PDB file of C-alpha atoms in Angstrom:
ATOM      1  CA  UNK W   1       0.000   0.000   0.000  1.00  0.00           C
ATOM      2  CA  UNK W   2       1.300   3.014  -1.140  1.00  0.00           C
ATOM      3  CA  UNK W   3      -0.006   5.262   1.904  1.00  0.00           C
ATOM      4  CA  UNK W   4       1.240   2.686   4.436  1.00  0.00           C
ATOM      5  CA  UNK W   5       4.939   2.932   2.626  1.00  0.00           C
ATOM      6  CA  UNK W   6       4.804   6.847   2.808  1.00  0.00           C
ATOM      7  CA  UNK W   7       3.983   6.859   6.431  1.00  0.00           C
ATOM      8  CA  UNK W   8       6.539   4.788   7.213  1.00  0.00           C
ATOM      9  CA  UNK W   9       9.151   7.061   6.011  1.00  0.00           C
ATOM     10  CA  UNK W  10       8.156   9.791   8.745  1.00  0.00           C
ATOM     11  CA  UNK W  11       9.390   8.150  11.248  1.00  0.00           C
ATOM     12  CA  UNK W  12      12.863   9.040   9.961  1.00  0.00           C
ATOM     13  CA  UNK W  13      13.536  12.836  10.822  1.00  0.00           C
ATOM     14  CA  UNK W  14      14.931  13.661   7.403  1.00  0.00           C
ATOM     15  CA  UNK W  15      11.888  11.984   5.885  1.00  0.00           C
ATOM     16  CA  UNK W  16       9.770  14.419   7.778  1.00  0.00           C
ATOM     17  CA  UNK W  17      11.597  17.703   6.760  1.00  0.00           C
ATOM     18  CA  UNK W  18      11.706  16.440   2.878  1.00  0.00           C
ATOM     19  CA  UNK W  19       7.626  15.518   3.313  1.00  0.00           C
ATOM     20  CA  UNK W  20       7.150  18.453   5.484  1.00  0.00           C
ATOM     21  CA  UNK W  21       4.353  15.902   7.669  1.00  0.00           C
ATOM     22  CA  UNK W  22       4.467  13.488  11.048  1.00  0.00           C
ATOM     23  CA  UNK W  23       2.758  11.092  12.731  1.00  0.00           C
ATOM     24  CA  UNK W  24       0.077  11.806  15.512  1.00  0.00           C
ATOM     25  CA  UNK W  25      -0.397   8.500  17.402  1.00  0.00           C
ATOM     26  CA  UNK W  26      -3.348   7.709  20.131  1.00  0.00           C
ATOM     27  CA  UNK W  27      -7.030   9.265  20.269  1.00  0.00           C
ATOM     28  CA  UNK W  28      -5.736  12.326  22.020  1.00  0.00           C
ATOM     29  CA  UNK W  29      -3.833  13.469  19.361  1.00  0.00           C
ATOM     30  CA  UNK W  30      -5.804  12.503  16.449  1.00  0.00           C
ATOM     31  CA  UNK W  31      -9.172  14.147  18.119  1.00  0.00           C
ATOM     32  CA  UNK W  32      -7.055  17.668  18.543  1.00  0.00           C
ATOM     33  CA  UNK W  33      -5.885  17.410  14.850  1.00  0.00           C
ATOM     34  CA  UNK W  34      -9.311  17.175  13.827  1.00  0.00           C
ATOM     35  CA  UNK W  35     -10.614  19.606  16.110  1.00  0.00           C
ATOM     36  CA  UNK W  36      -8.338  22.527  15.103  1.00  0.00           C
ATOM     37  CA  UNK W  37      -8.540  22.184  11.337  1.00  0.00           C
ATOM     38  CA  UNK W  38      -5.033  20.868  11.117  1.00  0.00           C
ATOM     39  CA  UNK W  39      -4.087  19.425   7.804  1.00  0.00           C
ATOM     40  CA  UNK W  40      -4.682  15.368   7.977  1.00  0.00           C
ATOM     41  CA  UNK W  41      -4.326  13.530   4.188  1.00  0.00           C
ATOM     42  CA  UNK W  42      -4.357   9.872   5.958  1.00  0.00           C
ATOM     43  CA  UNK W  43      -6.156   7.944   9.164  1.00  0.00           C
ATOM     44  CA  UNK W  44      -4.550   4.244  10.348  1.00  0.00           C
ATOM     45  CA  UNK W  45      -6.589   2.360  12.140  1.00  0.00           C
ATOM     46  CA  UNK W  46      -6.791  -1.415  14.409  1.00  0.00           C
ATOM     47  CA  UNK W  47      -9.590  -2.739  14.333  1.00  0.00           C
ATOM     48  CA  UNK W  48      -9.833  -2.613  17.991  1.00  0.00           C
ATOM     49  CA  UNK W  49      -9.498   0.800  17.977  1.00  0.00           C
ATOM     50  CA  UNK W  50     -12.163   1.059  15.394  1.00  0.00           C
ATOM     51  CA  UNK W  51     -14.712   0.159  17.438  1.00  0.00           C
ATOM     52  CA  UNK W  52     -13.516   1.879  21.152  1.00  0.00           C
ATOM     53  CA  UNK W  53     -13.453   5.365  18.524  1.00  0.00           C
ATOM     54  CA  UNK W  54     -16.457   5.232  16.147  1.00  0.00           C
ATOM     55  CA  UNK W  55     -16.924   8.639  16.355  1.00  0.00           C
ATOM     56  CA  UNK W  56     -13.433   9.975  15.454  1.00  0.00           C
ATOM     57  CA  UNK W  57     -13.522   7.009  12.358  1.00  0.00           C
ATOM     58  CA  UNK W  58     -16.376   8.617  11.292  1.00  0.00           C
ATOM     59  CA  UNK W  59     -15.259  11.969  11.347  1.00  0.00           C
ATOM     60  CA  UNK W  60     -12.269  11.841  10.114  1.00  0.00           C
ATOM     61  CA  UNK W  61     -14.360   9.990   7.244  1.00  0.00           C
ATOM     62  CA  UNK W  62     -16.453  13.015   7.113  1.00  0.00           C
ATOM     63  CA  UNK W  63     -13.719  15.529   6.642  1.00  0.00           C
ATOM     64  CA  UNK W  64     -12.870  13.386   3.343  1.00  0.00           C
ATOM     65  CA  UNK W  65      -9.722  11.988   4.986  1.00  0.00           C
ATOM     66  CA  UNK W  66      -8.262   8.539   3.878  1.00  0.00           C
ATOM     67  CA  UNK W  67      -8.887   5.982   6.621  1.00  0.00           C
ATOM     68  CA  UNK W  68      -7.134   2.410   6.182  1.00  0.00           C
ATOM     69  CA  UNK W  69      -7.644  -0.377   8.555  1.00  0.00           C
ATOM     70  CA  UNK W  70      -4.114  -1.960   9.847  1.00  0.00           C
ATOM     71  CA  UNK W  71      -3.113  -5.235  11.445  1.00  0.00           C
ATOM     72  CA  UNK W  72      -1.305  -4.585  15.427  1.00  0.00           C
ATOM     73  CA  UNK W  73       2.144  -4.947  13.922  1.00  0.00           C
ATOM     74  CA  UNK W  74       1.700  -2.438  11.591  1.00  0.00           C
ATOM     75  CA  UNK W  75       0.501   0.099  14.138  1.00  0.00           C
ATOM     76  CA  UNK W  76       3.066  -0.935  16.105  1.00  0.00           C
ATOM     77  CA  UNK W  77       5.533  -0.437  13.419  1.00  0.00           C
ATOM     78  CA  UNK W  78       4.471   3.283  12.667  1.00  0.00           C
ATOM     79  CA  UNK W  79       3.637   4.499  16.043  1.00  0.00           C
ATOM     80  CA  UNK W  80       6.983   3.084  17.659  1.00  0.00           C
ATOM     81  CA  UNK W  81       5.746   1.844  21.196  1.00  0.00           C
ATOM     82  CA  UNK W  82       5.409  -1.279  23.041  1.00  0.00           C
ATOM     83  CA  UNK W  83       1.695  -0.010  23.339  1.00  0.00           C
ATOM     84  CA  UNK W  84       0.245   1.954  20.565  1.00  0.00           C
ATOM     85  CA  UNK W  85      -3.683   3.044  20.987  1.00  0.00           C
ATOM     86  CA  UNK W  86      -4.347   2.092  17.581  1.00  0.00           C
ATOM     87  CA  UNK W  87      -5.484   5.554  15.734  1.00  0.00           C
ATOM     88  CA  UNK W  88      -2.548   7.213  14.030  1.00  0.00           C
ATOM     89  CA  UNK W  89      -2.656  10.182  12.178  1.00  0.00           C
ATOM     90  CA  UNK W  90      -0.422  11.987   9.089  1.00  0.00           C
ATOM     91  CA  UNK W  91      -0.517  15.739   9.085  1.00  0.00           C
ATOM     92  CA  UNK W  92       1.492  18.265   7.795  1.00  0.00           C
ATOM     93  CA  UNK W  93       3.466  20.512   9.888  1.00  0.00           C
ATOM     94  CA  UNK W  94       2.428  23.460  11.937  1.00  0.00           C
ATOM     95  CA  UNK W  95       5.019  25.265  12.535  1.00  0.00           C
ATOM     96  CA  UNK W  96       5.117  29.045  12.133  1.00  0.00           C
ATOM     97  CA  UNK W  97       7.472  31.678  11.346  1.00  0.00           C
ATOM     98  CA  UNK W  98       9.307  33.499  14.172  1.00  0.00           C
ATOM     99  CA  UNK W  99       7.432  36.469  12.917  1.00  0.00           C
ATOM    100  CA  UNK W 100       4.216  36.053  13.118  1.00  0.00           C
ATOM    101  CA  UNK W 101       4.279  35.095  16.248  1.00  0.00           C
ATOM    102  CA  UNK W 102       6.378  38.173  17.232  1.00  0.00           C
ATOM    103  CA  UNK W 103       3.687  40.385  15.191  1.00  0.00           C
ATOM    104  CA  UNK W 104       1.062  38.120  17.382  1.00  0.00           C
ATOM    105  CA  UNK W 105       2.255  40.459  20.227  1.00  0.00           C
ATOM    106  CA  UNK W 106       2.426  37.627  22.773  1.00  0.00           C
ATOM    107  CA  UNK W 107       2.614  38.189  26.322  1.00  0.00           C
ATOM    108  CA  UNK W 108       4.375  34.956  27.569  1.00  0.00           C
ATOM    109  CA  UNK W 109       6.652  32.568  25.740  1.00  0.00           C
ATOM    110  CA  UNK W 110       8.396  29.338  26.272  1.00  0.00           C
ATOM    111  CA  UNK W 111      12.247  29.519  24.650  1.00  0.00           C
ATOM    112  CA  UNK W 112      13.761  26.217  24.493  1.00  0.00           C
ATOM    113  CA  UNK W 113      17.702  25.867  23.650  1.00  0.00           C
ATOM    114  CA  UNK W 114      19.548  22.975  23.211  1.00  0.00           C
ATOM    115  CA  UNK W 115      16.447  20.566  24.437  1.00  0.00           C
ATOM    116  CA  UNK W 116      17.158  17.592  23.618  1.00  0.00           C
ATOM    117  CA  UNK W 117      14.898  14.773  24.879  1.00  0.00           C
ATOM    118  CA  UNK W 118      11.708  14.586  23.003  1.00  0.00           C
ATOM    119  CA  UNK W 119       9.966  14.020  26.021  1.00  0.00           C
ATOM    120  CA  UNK W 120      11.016  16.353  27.943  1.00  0.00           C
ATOM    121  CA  UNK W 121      10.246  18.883  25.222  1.00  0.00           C
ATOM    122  CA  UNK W 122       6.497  17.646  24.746  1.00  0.00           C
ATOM    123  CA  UNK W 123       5.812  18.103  28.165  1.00  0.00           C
ATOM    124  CA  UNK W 124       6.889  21.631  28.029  1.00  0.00           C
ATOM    125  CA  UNK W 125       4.415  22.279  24.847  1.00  0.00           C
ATOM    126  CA  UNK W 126       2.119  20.775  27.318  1.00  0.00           C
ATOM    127  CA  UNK W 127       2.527  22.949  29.994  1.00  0.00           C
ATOM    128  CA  UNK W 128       3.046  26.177  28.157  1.00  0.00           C
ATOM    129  CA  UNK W 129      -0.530  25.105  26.647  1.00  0.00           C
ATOM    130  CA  UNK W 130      -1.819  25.062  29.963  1.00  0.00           C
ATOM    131  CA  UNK W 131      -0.056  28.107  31.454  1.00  0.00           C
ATOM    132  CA  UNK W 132      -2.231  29.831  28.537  1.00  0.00           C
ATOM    133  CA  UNK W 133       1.646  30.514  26.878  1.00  0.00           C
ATOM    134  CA  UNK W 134       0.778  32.283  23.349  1.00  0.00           C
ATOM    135  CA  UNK W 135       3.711  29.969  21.516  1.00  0.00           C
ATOM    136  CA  UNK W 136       6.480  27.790  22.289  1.00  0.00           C
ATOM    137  CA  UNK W 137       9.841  28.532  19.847  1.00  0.00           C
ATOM    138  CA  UNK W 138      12.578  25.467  19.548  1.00  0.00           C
ATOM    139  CA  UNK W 139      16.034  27.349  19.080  1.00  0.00           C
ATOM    140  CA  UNK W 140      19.648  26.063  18.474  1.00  0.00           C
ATOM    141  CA  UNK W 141      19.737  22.732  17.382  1.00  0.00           C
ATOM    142  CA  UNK W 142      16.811  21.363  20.158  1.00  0.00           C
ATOM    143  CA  UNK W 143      14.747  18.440  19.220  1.00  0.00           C
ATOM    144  CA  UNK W 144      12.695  17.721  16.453  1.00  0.00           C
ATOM    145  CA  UNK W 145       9.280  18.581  18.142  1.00  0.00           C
ATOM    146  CA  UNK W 146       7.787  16.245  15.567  1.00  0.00           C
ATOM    147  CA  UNK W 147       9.482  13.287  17.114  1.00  0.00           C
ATOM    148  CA  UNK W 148       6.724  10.750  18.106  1.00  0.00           C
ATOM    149  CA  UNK W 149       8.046  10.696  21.436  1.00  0.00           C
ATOM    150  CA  UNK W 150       7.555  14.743  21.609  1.00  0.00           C
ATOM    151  CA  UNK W 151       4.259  14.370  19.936  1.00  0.00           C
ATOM    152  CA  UNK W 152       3.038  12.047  22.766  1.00  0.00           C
ATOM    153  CA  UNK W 153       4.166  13.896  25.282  1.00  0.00           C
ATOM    154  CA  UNK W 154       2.496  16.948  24.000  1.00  0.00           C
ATOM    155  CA  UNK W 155      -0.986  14.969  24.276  1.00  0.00           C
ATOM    156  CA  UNK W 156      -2.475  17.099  21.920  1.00  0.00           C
ATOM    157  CA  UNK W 157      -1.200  20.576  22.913  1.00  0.00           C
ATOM    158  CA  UNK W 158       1.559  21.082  19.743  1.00  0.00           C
ATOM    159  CA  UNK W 159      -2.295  21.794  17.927  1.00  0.00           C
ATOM    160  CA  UNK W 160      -3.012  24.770  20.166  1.00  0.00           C
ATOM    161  CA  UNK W 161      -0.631  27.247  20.021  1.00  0.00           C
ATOM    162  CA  UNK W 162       2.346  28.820  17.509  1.00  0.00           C
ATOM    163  CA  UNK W 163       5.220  26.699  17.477  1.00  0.00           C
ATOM    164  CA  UNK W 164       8.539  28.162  15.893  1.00  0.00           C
ATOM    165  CA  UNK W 165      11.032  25.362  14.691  1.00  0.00           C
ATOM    166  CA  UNK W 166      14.901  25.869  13.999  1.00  0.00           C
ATOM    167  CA  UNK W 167      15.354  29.973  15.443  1.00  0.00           C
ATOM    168  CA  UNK W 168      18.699  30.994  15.533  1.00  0.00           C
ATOM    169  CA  UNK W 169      18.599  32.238  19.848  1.00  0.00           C
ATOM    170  CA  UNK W 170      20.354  35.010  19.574  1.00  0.00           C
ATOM    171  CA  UNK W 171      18.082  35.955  16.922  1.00  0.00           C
ATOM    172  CA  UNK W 172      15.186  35.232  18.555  1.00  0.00           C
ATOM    173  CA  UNK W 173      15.758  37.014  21.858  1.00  0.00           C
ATOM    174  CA  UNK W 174      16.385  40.167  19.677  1.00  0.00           C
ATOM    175  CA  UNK W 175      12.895  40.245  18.436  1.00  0.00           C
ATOM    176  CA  UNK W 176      11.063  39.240  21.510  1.00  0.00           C
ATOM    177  CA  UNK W 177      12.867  41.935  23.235  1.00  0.00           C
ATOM    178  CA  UNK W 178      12.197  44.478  20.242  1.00  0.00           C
ATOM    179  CA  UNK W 179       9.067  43.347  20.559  1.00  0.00           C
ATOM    180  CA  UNK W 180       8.938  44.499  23.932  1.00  0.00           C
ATOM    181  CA  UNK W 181       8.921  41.285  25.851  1.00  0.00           C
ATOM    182  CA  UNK W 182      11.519  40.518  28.878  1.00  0.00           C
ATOM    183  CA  UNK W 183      13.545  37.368  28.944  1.00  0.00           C
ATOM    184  CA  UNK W 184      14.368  35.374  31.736  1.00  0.00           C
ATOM    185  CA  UNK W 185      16.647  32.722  31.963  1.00  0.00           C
ATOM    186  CA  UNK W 186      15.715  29.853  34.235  1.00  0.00           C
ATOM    187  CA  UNK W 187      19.015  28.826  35.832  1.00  0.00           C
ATOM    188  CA  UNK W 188      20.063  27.450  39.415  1.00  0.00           C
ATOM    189  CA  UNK W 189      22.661  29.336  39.536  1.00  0.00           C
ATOM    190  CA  UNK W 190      20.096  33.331  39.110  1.00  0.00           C
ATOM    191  CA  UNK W 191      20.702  36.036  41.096  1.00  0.00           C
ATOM    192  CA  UNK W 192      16.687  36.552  42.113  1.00  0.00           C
ATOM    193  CA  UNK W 193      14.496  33.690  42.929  1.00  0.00           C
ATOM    194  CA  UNK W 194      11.377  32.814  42.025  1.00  0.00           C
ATOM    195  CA  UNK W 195       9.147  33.548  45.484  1.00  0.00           C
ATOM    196  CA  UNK W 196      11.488  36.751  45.362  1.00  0.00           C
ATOM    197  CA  UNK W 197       8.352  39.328  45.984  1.00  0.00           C
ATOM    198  CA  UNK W 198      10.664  41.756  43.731  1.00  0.00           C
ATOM    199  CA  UNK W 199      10.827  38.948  40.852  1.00  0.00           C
ATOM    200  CA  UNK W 200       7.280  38.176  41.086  1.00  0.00           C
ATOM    201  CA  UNK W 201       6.030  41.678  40.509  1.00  0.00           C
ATOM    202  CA  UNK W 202       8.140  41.755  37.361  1.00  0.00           C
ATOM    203  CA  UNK W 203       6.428  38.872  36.095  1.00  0.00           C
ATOM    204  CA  UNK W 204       3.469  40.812  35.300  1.00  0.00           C
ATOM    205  CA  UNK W 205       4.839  42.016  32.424  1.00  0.00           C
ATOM    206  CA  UNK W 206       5.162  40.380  29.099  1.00  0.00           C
ATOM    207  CA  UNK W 207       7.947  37.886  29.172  1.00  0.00           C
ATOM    208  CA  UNK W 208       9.541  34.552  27.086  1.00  0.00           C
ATOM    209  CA  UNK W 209      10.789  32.106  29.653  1.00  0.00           C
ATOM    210  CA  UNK W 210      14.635  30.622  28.509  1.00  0.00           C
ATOM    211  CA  UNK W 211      15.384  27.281  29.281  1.00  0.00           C
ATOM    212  CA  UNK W 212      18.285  25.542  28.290  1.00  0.00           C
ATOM    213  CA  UNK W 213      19.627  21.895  28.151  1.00  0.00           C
ATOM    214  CA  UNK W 214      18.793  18.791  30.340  1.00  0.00           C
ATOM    215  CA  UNK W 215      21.846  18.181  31.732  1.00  0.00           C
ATOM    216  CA  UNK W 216      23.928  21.140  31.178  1.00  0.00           C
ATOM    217  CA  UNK W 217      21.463  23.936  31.125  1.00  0.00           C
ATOM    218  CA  UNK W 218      21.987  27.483  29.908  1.00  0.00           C
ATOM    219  CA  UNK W 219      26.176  28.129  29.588  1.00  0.00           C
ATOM    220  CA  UNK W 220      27.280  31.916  30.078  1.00  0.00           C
ATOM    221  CA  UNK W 221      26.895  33.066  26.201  1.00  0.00           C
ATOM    222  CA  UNK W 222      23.481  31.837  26.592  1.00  0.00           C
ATOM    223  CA  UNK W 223      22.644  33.485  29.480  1.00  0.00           C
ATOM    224  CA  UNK W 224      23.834  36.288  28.781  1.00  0.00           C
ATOM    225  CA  UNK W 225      20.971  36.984  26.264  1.00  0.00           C
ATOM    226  CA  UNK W 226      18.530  37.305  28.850  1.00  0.00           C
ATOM    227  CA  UNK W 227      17.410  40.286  31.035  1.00  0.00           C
ATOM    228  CA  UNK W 228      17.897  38.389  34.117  1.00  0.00           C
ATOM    229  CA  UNK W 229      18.392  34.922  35.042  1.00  0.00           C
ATOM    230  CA  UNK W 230      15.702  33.720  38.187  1.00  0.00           C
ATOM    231  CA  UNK W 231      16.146  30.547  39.634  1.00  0.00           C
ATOM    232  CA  UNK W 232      13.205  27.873  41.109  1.00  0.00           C
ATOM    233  CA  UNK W 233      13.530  27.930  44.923  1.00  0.00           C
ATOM    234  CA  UNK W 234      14.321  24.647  46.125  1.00  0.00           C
ATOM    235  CA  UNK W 235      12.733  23.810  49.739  1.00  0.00           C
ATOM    236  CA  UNK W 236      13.464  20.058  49.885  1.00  0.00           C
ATOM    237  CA  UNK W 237      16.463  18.393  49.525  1.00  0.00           C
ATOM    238  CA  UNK W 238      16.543  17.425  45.781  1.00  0.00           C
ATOM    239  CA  UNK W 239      19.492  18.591  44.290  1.00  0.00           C
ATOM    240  CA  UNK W 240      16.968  20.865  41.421  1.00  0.00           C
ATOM    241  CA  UNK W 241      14.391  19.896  39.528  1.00  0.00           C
ATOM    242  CA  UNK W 242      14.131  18.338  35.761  1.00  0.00           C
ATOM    243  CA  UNK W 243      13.601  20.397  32.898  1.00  0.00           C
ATOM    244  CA  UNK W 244       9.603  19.883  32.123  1.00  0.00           C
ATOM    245  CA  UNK W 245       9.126  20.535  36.163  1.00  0.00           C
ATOM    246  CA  UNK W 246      11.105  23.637  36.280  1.00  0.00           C
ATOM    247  CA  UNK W 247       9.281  25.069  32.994  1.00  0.00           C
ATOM    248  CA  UNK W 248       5.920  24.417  34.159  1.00  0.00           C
ATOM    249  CA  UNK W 249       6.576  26.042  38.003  1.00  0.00           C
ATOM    250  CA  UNK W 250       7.763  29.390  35.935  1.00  0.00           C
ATOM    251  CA  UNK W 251       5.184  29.462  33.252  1.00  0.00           C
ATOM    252  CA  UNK W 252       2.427  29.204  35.700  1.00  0.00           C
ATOM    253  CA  UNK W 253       4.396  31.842  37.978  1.00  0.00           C
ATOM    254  CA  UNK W 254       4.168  34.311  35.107  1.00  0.00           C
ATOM    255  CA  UNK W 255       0.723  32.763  33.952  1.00  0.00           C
ATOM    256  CA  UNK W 256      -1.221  33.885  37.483  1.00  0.00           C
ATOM    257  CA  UNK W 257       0.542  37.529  37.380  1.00  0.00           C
ATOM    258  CA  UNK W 258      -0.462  37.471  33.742  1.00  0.00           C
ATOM    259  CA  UNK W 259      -4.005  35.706  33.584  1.00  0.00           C
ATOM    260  CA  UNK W 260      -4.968  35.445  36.539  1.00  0.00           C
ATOM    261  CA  UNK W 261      -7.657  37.356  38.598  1.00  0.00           C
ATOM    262  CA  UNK W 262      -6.563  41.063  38.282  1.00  0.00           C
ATOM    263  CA  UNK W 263      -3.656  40.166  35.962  1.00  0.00           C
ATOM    264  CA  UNK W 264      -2.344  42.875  33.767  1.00  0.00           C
ATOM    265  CA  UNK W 265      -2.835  40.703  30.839  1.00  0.00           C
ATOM    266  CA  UNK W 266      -5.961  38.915  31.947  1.00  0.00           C
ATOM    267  CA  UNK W 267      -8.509  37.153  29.368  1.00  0.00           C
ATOM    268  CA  UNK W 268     -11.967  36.705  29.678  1.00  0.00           C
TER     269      UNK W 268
END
């Protein structure tokens, strides 16, 4: 089967960037797709799965999208886990350019550099989706956020907002600062800290969150991008905390100034 072969080939990263399309495995994922009017050309599906999701078979039928019944090994095969749900979607990519989401005038943004575990970097879509973050952007050489790993990990939320792929940092930072946002770097090492009354005032204003790399984090070119580099307070005796963790306690720091009751940016 010709679809079948051409799905197969996204699995490979280069395959994706030549066919400019991924893989969305599990209901979660395909039900968002469908729901935001994201491009889907083709619909695998178990039997099993058939029957537990009538109602996404049907409209994904209705939307005049190719569905093709597969055997377990095949799902297997394209989704790439020990455990695949058995609905697995091809769409073409979403991601925007650095510009329109800098013309979007956002008031909070995720910046991700050098992130390099796929799920680690889904989770952090997920969260910034949930901290109500107006786009996530994947600078200097961080994962492929099309990565089935990432794309599971984002359980549906790389639909729901911009996502930039491929900025240049230094780049990037320039423009979300000309655009009159404030960058922090999240680093153990920051002057302020986050329950820093001082700190948490300034997060009322419009800022893009930087975090850096899983094991390394942000080195001192890096950080010294940023307006000011805040670190999570640690209460407890873990040494810090992981990279998804520590993106989702600042996002939703900036998030309640932001968004929340009385915020300065708040939505109805």
């Amino acid at each position: 089967m010709a679809r079948l072969k051409a799905a197969r080939r996204l699995t490979k990263r280069a395959l994706r960037q030549r066919e400019r399309a991924f893989l969305a495995e599990g209901p979660q994922a395909v039900s968002e797709a469908l729901a935001t009017g994201a491009r889907v050309s083709d619909l695998f599906v178990t039997a099993p799965a058939q029957a537990r999701h009538a109602d996404l078979v049907a409209k994904a039928e209705d939307a005049g999208i190719d569905v093709s019944l597969v055997s377990g090994e095949v799902m297997s095969e394209l989704a790439q886990t020990v455990t695949p749900q058995g609905l697995l979607a091809v769409c073409d990519f979403l991601d925007v350019p650095l510009d329109e989401v800098v013309k979007s005038g956002p008031s909070l943004v995720a910046l991700l550099a050098n992130v390099r575990d796929p799920g680690n970097a889904g989770t952090v879509l997920r969260a910034a989706d949930a901290a109500g973050a107006d786009a996530v952007i994947f600078a200097d050489a961080s994962v492929d956020f099309y990565n089935g790993k990432c794309v599971r990990a984002s359980a549906g939320s790389l639909f729901h907002l911009p996502v930039v792929a491929g900025a240049r940092l230094s780049d990037t930072v320039a423009a979300l600062k000309g655009a009159g946002l404030r960058v922090l770097a999240a680093d153990g090492r920051g002057a302020s800290t986050l329950d820093d009354p001082a700190t948490r005032a300034r997060l009322g204003s419009r800022t893009a969150w930087l975090f850096g790399n899983e094991a390394w984090g942000l080195p001192d070119d890096l950080l010294a991008l940023a307006d000011e580099s805040v670190a999570v307070p640690i209460y407890g005796r873990a040494e810090s905390l992981n990279l998804a963790a520590a993106a989702a306690v600042c996002l939703y720091a900036s998030a309640q100034r932001l968004f929340g009751p009385g915020g300065t940016a708040a939505r109805g």
